[in-house]
PDB file of C-alpha atoms in Angstrom:
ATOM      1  CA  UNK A   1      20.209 143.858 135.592  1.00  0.00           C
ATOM      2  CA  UNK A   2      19.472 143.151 132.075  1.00  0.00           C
ATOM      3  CA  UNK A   3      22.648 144.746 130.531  1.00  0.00           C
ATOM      4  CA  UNK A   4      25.123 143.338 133.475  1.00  0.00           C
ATOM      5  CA  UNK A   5      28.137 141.832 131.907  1.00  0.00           C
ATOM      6  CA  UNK A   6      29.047 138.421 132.924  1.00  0.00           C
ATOM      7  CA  UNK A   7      32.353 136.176 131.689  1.00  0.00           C
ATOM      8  CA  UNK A   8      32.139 132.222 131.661  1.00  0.00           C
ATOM      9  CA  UNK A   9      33.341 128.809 130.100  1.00  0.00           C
ATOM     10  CA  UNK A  10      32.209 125.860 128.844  1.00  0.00           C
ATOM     11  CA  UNK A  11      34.457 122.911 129.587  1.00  0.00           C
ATOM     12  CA  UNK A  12      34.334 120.876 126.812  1.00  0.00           C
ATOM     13  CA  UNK A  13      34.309 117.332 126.710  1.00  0.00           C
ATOM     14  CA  UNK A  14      37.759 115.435 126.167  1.00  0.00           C
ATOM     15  CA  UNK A  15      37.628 113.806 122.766  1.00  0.00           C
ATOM     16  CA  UNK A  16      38.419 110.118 123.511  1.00  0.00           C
ATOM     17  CA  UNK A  17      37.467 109.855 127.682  1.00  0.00           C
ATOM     18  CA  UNK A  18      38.915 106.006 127.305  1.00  0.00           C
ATOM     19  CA  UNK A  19      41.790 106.762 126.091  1.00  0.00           C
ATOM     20  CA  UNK A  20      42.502 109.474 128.488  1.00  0.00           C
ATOM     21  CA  UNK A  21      41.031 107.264 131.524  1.00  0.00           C
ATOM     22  CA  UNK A  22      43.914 104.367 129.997  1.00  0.00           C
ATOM     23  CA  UNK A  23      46.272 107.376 129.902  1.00  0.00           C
ATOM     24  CA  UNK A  24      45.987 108.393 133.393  1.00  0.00           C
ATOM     25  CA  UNK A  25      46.070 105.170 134.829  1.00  0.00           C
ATOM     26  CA  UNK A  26      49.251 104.084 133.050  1.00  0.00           C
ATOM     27  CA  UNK A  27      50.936 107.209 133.786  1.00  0.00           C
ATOM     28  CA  UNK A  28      50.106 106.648 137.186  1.00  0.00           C
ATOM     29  CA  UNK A  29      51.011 103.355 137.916  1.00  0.00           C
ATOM     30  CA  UNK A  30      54.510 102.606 138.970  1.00  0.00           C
ATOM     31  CA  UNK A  31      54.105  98.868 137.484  1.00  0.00           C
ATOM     32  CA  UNK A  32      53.048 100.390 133.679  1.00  0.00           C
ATOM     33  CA  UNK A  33      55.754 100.799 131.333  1.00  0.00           C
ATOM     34  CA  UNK A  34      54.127 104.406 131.249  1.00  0.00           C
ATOM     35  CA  UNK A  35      54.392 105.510 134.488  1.00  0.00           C
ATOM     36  CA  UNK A  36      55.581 109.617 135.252  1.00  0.00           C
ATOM     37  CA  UNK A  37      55.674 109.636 130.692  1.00  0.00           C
ATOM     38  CA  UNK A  38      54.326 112.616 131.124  1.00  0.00           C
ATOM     39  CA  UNK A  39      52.894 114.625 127.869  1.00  0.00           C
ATOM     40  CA  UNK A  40      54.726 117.530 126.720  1.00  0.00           C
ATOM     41  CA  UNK A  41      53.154 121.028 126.161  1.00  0.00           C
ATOM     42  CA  UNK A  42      50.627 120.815 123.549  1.00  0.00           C
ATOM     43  CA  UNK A  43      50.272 117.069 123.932  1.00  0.00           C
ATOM     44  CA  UNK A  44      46.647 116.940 125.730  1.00  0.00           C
ATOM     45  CA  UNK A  45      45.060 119.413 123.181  1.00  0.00           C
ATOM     46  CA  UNK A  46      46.405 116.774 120.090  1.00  0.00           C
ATOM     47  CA  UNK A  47      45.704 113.974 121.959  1.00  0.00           C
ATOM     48  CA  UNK A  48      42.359 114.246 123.926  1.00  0.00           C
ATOM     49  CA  UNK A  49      41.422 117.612 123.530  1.00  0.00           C
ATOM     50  CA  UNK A  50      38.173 118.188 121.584  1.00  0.00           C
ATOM     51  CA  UNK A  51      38.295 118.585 118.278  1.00  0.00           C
ATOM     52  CA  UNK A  52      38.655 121.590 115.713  1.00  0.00           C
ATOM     53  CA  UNK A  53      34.961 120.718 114.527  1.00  0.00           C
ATOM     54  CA  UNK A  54      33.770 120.528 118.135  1.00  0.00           C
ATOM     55  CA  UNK A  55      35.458 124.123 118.748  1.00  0.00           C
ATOM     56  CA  UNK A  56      33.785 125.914 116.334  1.00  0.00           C
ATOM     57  CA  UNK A  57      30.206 124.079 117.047  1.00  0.00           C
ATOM     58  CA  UNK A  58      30.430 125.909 120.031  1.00  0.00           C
ATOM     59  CA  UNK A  59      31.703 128.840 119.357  1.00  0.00           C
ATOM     60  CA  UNK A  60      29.124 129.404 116.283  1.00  0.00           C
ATOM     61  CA  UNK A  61      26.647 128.698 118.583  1.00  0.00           C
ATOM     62  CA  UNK A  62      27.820 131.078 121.216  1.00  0.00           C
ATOM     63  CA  UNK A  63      28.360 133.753 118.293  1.00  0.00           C
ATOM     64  CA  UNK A  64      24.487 133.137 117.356  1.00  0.00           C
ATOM     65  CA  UNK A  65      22.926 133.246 120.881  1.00  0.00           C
ATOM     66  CA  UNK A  66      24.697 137.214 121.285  1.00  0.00           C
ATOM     67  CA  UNK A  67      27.395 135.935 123.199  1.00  0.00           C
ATOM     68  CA  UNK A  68      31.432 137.193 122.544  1.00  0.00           C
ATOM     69  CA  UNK A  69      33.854 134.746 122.652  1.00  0.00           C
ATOM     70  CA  UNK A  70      36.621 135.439 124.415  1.00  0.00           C
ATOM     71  CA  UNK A  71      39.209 132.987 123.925  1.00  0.00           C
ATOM     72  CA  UNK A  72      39.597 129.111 123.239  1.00  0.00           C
ATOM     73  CA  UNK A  73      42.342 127.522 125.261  1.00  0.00           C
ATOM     74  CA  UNK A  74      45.136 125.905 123.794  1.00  0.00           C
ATOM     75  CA  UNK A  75      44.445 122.326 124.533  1.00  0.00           C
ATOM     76  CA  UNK A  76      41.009 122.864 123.499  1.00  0.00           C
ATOM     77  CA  UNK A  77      39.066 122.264 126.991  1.00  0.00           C
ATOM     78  CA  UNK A  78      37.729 125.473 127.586  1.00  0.00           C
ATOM     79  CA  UNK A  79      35.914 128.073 125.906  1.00  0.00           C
ATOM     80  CA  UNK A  80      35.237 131.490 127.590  1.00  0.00           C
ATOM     81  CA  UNK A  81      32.707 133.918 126.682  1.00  0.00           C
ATOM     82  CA  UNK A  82      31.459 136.962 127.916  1.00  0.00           C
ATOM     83  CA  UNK A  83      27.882 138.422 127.505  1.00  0.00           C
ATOM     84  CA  UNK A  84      25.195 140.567 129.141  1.00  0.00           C
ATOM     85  CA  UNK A  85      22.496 138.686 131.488  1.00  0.00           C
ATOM     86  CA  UNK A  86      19.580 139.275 128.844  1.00  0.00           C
ATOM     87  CA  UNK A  87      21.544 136.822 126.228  1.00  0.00           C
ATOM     88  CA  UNK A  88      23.078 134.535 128.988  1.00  0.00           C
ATOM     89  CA  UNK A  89      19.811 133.705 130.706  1.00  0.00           C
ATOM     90  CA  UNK A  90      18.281 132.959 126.942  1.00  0.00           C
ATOM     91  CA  UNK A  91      21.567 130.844 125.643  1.00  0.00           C
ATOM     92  CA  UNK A  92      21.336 128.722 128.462  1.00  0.00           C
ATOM     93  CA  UNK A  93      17.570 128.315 129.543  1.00  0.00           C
ATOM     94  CA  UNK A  94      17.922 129.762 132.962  1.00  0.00           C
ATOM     95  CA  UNK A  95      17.491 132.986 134.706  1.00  0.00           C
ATOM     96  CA  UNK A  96      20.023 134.940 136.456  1.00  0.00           C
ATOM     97  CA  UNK A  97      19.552 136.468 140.154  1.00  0.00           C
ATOM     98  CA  UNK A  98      21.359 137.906 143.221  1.00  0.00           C
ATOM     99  CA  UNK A  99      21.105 136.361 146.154  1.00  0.00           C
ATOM    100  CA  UNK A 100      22.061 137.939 149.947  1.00  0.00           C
ATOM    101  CA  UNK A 101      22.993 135.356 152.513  1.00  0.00           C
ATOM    102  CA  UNK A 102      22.124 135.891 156.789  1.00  0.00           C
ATOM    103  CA  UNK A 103      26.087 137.132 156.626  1.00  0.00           C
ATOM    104  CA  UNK A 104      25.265 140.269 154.570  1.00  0.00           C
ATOM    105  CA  UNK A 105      27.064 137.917 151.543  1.00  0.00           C
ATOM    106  CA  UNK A 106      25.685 138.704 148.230  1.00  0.00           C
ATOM    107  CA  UNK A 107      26.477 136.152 144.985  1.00  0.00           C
ATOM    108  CA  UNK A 108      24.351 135.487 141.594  1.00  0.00           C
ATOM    109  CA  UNK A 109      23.089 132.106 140.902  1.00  0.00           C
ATOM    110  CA  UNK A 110      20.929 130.649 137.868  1.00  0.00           C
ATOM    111  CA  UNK A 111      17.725 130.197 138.862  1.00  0.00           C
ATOM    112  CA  UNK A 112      17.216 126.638 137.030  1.00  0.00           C
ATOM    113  CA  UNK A 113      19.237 124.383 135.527  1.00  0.00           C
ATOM    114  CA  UNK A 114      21.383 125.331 132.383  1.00  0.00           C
ATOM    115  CA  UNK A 115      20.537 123.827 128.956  1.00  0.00           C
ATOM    116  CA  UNK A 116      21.997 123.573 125.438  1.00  0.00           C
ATOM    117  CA  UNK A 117      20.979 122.884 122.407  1.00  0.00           C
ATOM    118  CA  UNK A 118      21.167 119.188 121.113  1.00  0.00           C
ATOM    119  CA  UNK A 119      23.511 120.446 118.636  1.00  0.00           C
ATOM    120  CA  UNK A 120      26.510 121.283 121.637  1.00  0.00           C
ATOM    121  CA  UNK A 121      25.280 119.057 124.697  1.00  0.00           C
ATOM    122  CA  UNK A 122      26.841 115.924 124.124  1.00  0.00           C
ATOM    123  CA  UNK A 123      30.241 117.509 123.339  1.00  0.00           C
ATOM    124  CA  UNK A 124      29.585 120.354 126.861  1.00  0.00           C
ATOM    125  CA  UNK A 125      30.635 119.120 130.445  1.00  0.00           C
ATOM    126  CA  UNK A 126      29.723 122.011 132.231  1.00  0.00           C
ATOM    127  CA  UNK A 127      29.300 125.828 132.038  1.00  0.00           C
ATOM    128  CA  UNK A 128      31.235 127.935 134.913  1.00  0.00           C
ATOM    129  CA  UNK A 129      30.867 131.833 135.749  1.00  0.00           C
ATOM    130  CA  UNK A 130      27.150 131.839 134.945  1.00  0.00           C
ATOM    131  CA  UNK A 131      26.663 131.214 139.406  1.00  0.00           C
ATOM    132  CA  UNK A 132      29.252 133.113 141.887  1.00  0.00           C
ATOM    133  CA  UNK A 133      27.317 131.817 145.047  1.00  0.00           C
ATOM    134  CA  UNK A 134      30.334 129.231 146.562  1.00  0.00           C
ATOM    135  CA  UNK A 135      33.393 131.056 147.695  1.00  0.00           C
ATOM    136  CA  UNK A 136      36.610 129.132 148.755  1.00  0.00           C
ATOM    137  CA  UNK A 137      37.869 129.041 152.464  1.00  0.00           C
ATOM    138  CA  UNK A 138      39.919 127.566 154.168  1.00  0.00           C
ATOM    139  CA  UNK A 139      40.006 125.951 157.550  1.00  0.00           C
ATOM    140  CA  UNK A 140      43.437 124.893 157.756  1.00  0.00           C
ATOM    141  CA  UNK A 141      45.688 127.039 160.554  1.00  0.00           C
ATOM    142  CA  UNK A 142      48.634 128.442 159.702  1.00  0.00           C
ATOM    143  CA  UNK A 143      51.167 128.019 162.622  1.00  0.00           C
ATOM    144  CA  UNK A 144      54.642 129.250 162.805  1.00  0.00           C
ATOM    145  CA  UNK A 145      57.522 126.913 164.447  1.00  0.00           C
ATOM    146  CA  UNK A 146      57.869 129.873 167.270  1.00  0.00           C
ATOM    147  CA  UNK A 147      54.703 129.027 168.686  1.00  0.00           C
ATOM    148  CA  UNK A 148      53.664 125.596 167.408  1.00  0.00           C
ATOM    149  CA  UNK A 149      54.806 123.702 170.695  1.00  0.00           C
ATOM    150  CA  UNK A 150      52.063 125.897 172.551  1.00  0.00           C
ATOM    151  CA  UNK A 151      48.921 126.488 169.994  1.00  0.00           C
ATOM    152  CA  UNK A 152      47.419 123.231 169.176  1.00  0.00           C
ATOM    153  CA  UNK A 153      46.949 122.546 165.536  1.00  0.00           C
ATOM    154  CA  UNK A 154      44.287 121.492 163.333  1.00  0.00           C
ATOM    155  CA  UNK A 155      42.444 117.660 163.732  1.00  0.00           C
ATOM    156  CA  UNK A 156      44.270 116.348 160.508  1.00  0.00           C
ATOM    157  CA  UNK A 157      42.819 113.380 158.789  1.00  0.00           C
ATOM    158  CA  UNK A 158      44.181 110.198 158.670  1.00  0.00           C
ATOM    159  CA  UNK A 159      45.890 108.508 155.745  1.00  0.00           C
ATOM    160  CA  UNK A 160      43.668 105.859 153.966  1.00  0.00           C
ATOM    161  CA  UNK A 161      44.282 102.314 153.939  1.00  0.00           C
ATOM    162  CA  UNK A 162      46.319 101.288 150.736  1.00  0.00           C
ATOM    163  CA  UNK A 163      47.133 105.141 150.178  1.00  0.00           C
ATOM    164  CA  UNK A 164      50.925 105.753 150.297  1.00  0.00           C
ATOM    165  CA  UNK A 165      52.328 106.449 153.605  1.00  0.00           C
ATOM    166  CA  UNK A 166      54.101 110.449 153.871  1.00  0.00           C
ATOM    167  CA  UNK A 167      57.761 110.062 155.148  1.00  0.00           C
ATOM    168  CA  UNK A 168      58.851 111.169 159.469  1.00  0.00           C
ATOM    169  CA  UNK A 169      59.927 114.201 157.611  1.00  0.00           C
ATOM    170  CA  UNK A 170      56.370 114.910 156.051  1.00  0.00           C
ATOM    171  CA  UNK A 171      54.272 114.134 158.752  1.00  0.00           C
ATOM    172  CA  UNK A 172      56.654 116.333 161.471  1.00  0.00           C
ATOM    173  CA  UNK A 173      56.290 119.207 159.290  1.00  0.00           C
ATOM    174  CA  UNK A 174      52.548 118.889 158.897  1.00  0.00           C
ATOM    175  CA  UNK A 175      52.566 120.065 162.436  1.00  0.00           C
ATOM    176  CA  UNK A 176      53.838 123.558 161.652  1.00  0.00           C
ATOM    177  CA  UNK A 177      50.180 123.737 159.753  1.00  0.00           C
ATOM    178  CA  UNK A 178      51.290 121.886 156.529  1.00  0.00           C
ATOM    179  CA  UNK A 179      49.333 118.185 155.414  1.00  0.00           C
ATOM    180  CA  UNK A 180      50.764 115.448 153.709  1.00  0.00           C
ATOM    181  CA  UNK A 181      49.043 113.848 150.301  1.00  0.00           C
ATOM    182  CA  UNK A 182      47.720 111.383 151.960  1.00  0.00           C
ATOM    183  CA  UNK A 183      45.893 113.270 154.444  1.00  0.00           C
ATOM    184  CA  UNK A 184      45.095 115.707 151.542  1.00  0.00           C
ATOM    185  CA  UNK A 185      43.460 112.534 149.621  1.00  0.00           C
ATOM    186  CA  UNK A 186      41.446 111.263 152.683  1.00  0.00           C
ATOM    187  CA  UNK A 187      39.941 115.031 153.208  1.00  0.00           C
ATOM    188  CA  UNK A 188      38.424 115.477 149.736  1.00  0.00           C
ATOM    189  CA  UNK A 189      37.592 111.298 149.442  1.00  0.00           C
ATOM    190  CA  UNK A 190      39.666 110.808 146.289  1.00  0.00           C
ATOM    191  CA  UNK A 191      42.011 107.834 148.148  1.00  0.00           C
ATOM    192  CA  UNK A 192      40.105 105.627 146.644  1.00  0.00           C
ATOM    193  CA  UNK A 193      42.408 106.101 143.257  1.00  0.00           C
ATOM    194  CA  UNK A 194      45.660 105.108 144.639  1.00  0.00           C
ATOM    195  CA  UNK A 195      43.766 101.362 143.937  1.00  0.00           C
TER     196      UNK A 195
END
């Protein structure tokens, strides 16, 4: 419906991606001289947060499209907003719809793909809330010690090569339905930045 009220964000672009690519992969590293200097509260925001210009781009613009701002997050990545589906679907170029799966499932997806104005886009990663059709599950088994011996446990993936390698202790508690980093790595194909 026209007058449903939706919340989202826009996830704004960092303001120096460079430096913050440098920063992560010192901070990272056990050979750089910055390895675990981690930032302090307020660091990202005054480091690589965007800036107070970029903030109230978007925000003005949000203001002007009939939108309500809801809040601007301290380190100056996100910007939520809140809005009926009439001015949603015509700040962002897309329609709005509900959708029922085979399950019975219902969720609300855009019916195109979102666009900005020239003004914001280069300084927007992405806009969230606007599509509720992907819910999180899990398939990992919960097992308790009592009956772990008898109820076989999830297929857990294997480490990647070069990844680090999770301790005896670790990898014997993984059986009680836990899973080490490694494994954790190799499952969502990120291993690839421990090189």
């Amino acid at each position: 419906a026209a007058t449903k009220l939706i919340s989202g964000a826009i996830a704004l672009r960092p303001r120096n991606q460079a430096a913050l690519d440098r920063f992560l992969a010192g901070v990272t590293n056990q050979h750089s001289p910055s390895f675990h200097q981690y930032l302090s509260k307020g660091e990202f925001g005054a480091r690589f947060g965007a800036t107070s210009a970029t903030v109230r781009q978007v925000t003005a613009q949000l203001k002007a499209d009939g939108l309500q701002v809801t809040n601007v997050s301290a380190n100056h990545v996100l910007v939520q907003f809140r809005g009926t589906a009439a001015p949603l679907e015509a700040a962002f170029h897309t329609g709005l719809a509900n959708y029922r799966f085979p399950n019975g499932a219902t969720g609300r997806g855009t019916t195109s793909a979102v666009r900005l104005p020239s003004s914001i886009a280069g300084n927007v990663i992405t806009v969230v809330g606007l599509d509720d059709l992907l819910h999180s599950n899990t398939s990992l088994v919960h097992l308790t010690k009592r009956v772990a011996h008898a109820v076989p446990g999830p297929k857990l993936p294997k480490a990647a090569a070069g990844a680090p390698s999770a301790c005896a202790l670790a990898k014997g508690q993984s059986v009680f339905g836990g899973i080490t980093d490694d494994q954790l790595a190799n499952s969502y194909g990120v291993s690839g930045l421990y090189t």
